[in-house]
Coordinates of C-alpha atoms in Angstrom, one line a residue:
M1 CA -1.0 18.4 -21.0
P2 CA 2.0 16.3 -20.1
S3 CA 5.4 17.8 -20.6
A4 CA 9.0 16.8 -20.2
T5 CA 12.2 18.6 -21.1
A6 CA 15.9 17.7 -21.1
T7 CA 18.7 20.2 -20.9
L8 CA 22.5 20.0 -20.2
G9 CA 23.6 20.6 -16.6
G10 CA 27.2 21.7 -16.6
P11 CA 29.2 20.9 -19.7
H12 CA 27.7 17.5 -20.5
T13 CA 25.3 16.2 -17.8
P14 CA 21.6 15.8 -19.0
V15 CA 19.0 17.4 -16.7
I16 CA 15.4 16.2 -17.0
S17 CA 12.4 18.1 -15.8
M18 CA 8.9 16.6 -15.8
D19 CA 5.5 18.1 -15.2
E20 CA 2.9 15.5 -16.1
H21 CA -0.9 15.8 -15.6
L22 CA -2.9 12.9 -17.0
T23 CA -6.7 12.7 -16.6
G24 CA -8.8 9.6 -17.1
V25 CA -5.8 7.6 -18.2
D26 CA -5.5 3.8 -18.2
V27 CA -2.9 3.4 -15.4
A28 CA -1.9 -0.3 -16.1
P29 CA 0.6 0.5 -18.9
L30 CA 2.2 3.1 -16.6
V31 CA 2.9 0.9 -13.6
A32 CA 3.2 -2.7 -14.9
A33 CA 6.7 -2.7 -16.4
E34 CA 8.7 -3.0 -13.2
S35 CA 6.8 -5.8 -11.5
K36 CA 6.0 -9.3 -12.7
T37 CA 3.3 -9.8 -10.1
L38 CA 2.2 -6.5 -8.5
H39 CA 0.5 -3.6 -10.4
V40 CA -2.7 -1.6 -10.4
T41 CA -5.4 -1.5 -13.1
G42 CA -8.1 1.0 -13.6
R43 CA -8.6 4.5 -14.9
G44 CA -7.8 7.7 -13.1
N45 CA -5.7 10.8 -12.7
V46 CA -1.9 10.8 -12.4
N47 CA 0.3 13.8 -11.6
L48 CA 4.1 13.8 -11.5
K49 CA 6.3 16.8 -11.0
A50 CA 10.0 15.9 -10.8
T51 CA 13.6 16.5 -11.8
A52 CA 16.6 14.2 -12.4
R53 CA 20.0 14.4 -13.8
G54 CA 22.7 12.0 -15.0
D55 CA 23.9 9.8 -17.9
G56 CA 21.9 6.6 -18.1
A57 CA 18.9 5.2 -16.3
D58 CA 20.7 4.3 -13.0
A59 CA 22.1 7.8 -12.5
I60 CA 18.7 9.4 -13.4
L61 CA 16.8 7.2 -10.9
K62 CA 19.3 8.0 -8.1
T63 CA 18.8 11.7 -8.6
F64 CA 15.0 11.6 -9.1
N65 CA 13.3 14.2 -6.9
G66 CA 9.7 15.5 -6.9
R67 CA 6.1 14.6 -6.0
F68 CA 3.6 12.1 -7.4
D69 CA -0.1 11.6 -6.7
T70 CA -2.8 9.4 -8.2
N71 CA -6.5 8.8 -7.8
I72 CA -7.9 5.7 -9.6
A73 CA -11.5 4.4 -9.7
N74 CA -13.0 1.0 -10.2
G75 CA -9.9 -1.1 -10.7
A76 CA -7.8 -3.8 -9.0
V77 CA -4.5 -4.4 -7.3
E78 CA -3.1 -7.3 -9.2
G79 CA -0.8 -9.6 -7.2
I80 CA -2.4 -9.2 -3.8
D81 CA -5.6 -10.9 -2.6
L82 CA -6.2 -8.9 0.6
G83 CA -9.3 -10.8 1.4
Y84 CA -7.3 -14.0 1.4
E85 CA -4.6 -12.5 3.6
L86 CA -7.2 -11.3 6.1
G87 CA -8.4 -14.9 6.3
V88 CA -4.9 -16.2 6.9
A89 CA -4.3 -13.7 9.6
E90 CA -7.7 -14.4 11.3
A91 CA -6.8 -18.1 11.3
L92 CA -3.5 -17.3 13.0
I93 CA -5.4 -15.2 15.7
R94 CA -8.0 -17.9 16.3
H95 CA -5.7 -20.9 15.8
G96 CA -8.1 -22.1 13.1
A97 CA -7.7 -23.5 9.6
T98 CA -6.5 -21.4 6.7
P99 CA -9.1 -20.1 4.3
A100 CA -10.7 -22.7 2.0
A101 CA -11.2 -20.1 -0.7
P102 CA -8.3 -19.9 -3.2
N103 CA -5.8 -17.0 -3.3
T104 CA -6.9 -15.1 -6.4
R105 CA -4.0 -12.6 -6.1
R106 CA -6.4 -9.8 -7.0
T107 CA -8.0 -7.1 -4.9
Q108 CA -10.8 -5.2 -6.5
F109 CA -11.5 -1.6 -5.4
T110 CA -13.7 1.3 -6.0
A111 CA -11.1 3.9 -5.1
F112 CA -7.2 3.9 -4.9
K113 CA -5.5 7.0 -3.8
L114 CA -2.0 8.0 -2.8
S115 CA 0.6 10.7 -2.9
A116 CA 4.3 10.4 -2.5
D117 CA 7.3 12.6 -2.0
I118 CA 10.4 11.4 -4.0
A119 CA 13.9 12.1 -2.8
N120 CA 17.0 10.6 -4.5
G121 CA 14.9 8.0 -6.1
V122 CA 13.1 6.9 -2.9
A123 CA 9.3 7.5 -2.9
Q124 CA 7.7 7.9 0.5
T125 CA 3.9 7.7 1.0
H126 CA 1.9 8.2 4.2
D127 CA -1.7 8.3 2.8
L128 CA -2.3 5.2 0.7
L129 CA -6.0 4.4 0.6
I130 CA -7.7 1.4 -1.1
S131 CA -11.4 1.1 -0.6
S132 CA -14.4 -1.0 -1.8
A133 CA -17.8 -1.9 -0.5
V134 CA -16.4 -4.5 1.9
L135 CA -12.8 -3.4 2.5
K136 CA -10.8 -0.4 3.6
V137 CA -7.0 -0.4 3.4
T138 CA -4.7 2.4 4.6
G139 CA -1.0 2.3 4.3
Q140 CA 2.4 3.9 4.3
G141 CA 5.9 3.0 3.3
S142 CA 8.5 3.5 0.6
I143 CA 9.6 2.4 -2.9
N144 CA 13.3 2.5 -3.7
L145 CA 13.4 3.0 -7.5
P146 CA 17.2 2.5 -8.0
A147 CA 17.2 -0.7 -5.9
K148 CA 13.8 -1.8 -7.3
T149 CA 12.5 -2.7 -3.8
L150 CA 9.5 -1.7 -1.6
D151 CA 8.6 -1.8 2.0
V152 CA 4.9 -0.9 2.7
S153 CA 2.8 -1.4 5.8
L154 CA -0.9 -1.9 5.2
L155 CA -3.8 -1.9 7.7
A156 CA -6.8 -3.8 6.2
D157 CA -10.3 -3.3 7.7
T158 CA -13.2 -5.5 6.7
L159 CA -16.3 -3.3 6.8
Q160 CA -19.5 -4.2 8.6
V161 CA -21.8 -6.0 6.2
A162 CA -24.6 -8.6 6.7
G163 CA -23.2 -11.8 8.2
N164 CA -19.7 -10.8 9.0
T165 CA -17.6 -9.8 12.0
P166 CA -15.3 -6.8 11.1
I167 CA -11.6 -7.6 11.5
Q168 CA -8.6 -5.3 11.3
I169 CA -5.3 -6.9 10.1
P170 CA -1.8 -5.4 9.5
V171 CA -0.2 -6.7 6.3
K172 CA 3.4 -6.2 5.0
V173 CA 4.3 -5.9 1.4
M174 CA 8.1 -6.0 0.9
G175 CA 11.0 -7.2 -1.1
S176 CA 11.7 -6.7 -4.8
L177 CA 9.3 -4.8 -7.1
A178 CA 9.5 -7.7 -9.5
E179 CA 8.3 -10.3 -7.0
P180 CA 7.3 -8.8 -3.6
T181 CA 6.2 -10.9 -0.6
V182 CA 2.8 -10.2 0.9
R183 CA 2.0 -11.6 4.4
P184 CA 0.3 -10.6 7.7
N185 CA 2.5 -8.4 9.9
I186 CA 2.9 -10.9 12.8
E187 CA 4.8 -8.4 15.0
A188 CA 2.1 -5.7 14.6
L189 CA -0.6 -8.4 14.9
A190 CA 0.9 -9.6 18.3
K191 CA 0.9 -6.0 19.6
G192 CA -2.8 -5.7 18.6
Q193 CA -3.7 -8.9 20.4
L194 CA -1.8 -7.8 23.5
K195 CA -3.7 -4.4 23.4
Q196 CA -7.0 -6.3 23.1
K197 CA -6.2 -8.6 26.0
L198 CA -5.4 -5.5 28.1
Q199 CA -8.7 -4.0 27.2
N200 CA -10.5 -7.2 28.1
T201 CA -8.7 -7.3 31.5
V202 CA -9.7 -3.8 32.3
Q203 CA -13.3 -4.5 31.4
D204 CA -13.3 -7.6 33.6
K205 CA -12.0 -5.6 36.5
L206 CA -14.7 -2.9 36.0
K207 CA -17.4 -5.6 35.9
E208 CA -16.1 -7.0 39.2
L209 CA -16.1 -3.5 40.8
F210 CA -19.3 -2.0 39.4
G211 CA -21.2 -4.9 37.8
K212 CA -20.9 -3.3 34.4
P213 CA -18.2 -2.3 31.9

């Protein structure tokens, strides 16, 4: 059962302690309030154990410490069309045209998982996972609750299905929680291309020497 208590720290400072365990809950109402464009829908489990202290919301957010984890099934990330972003990044790599398909700003998933440690209002995650039948996304980054900003690095993999060539693209999600920007991580993309070119060069040299890779 969810629980939250508030006591007085020192003579007047409120202290809040939370130990929430929600099962099979609709997560959309829990996460939609801070962002106009980016939130998660679906049903799943949410756990939050944290403490905070202070007078007013700002003080409470700046002293928010604890741990959060969630596991959501059969939902969507609203505000990001990762399939579209993959198409844009692939066009950059191959110097081709941008995707003809529209940007739906929606990524459906079968599973969404993450855990985060929260210190002084900043949540850090290293194990974000979003997966579907055709896409696997891993990620890490931070959400600054007092500043209402985020900086998250994603690595999106298209899975091998009939008629496609798998591609792996880094994506950055950053800026304000209300209206974050989503775009291919050009710097990481360039490093990936350089690595691939180096691998190709090594393979070519091996072919010259031995007649096979």
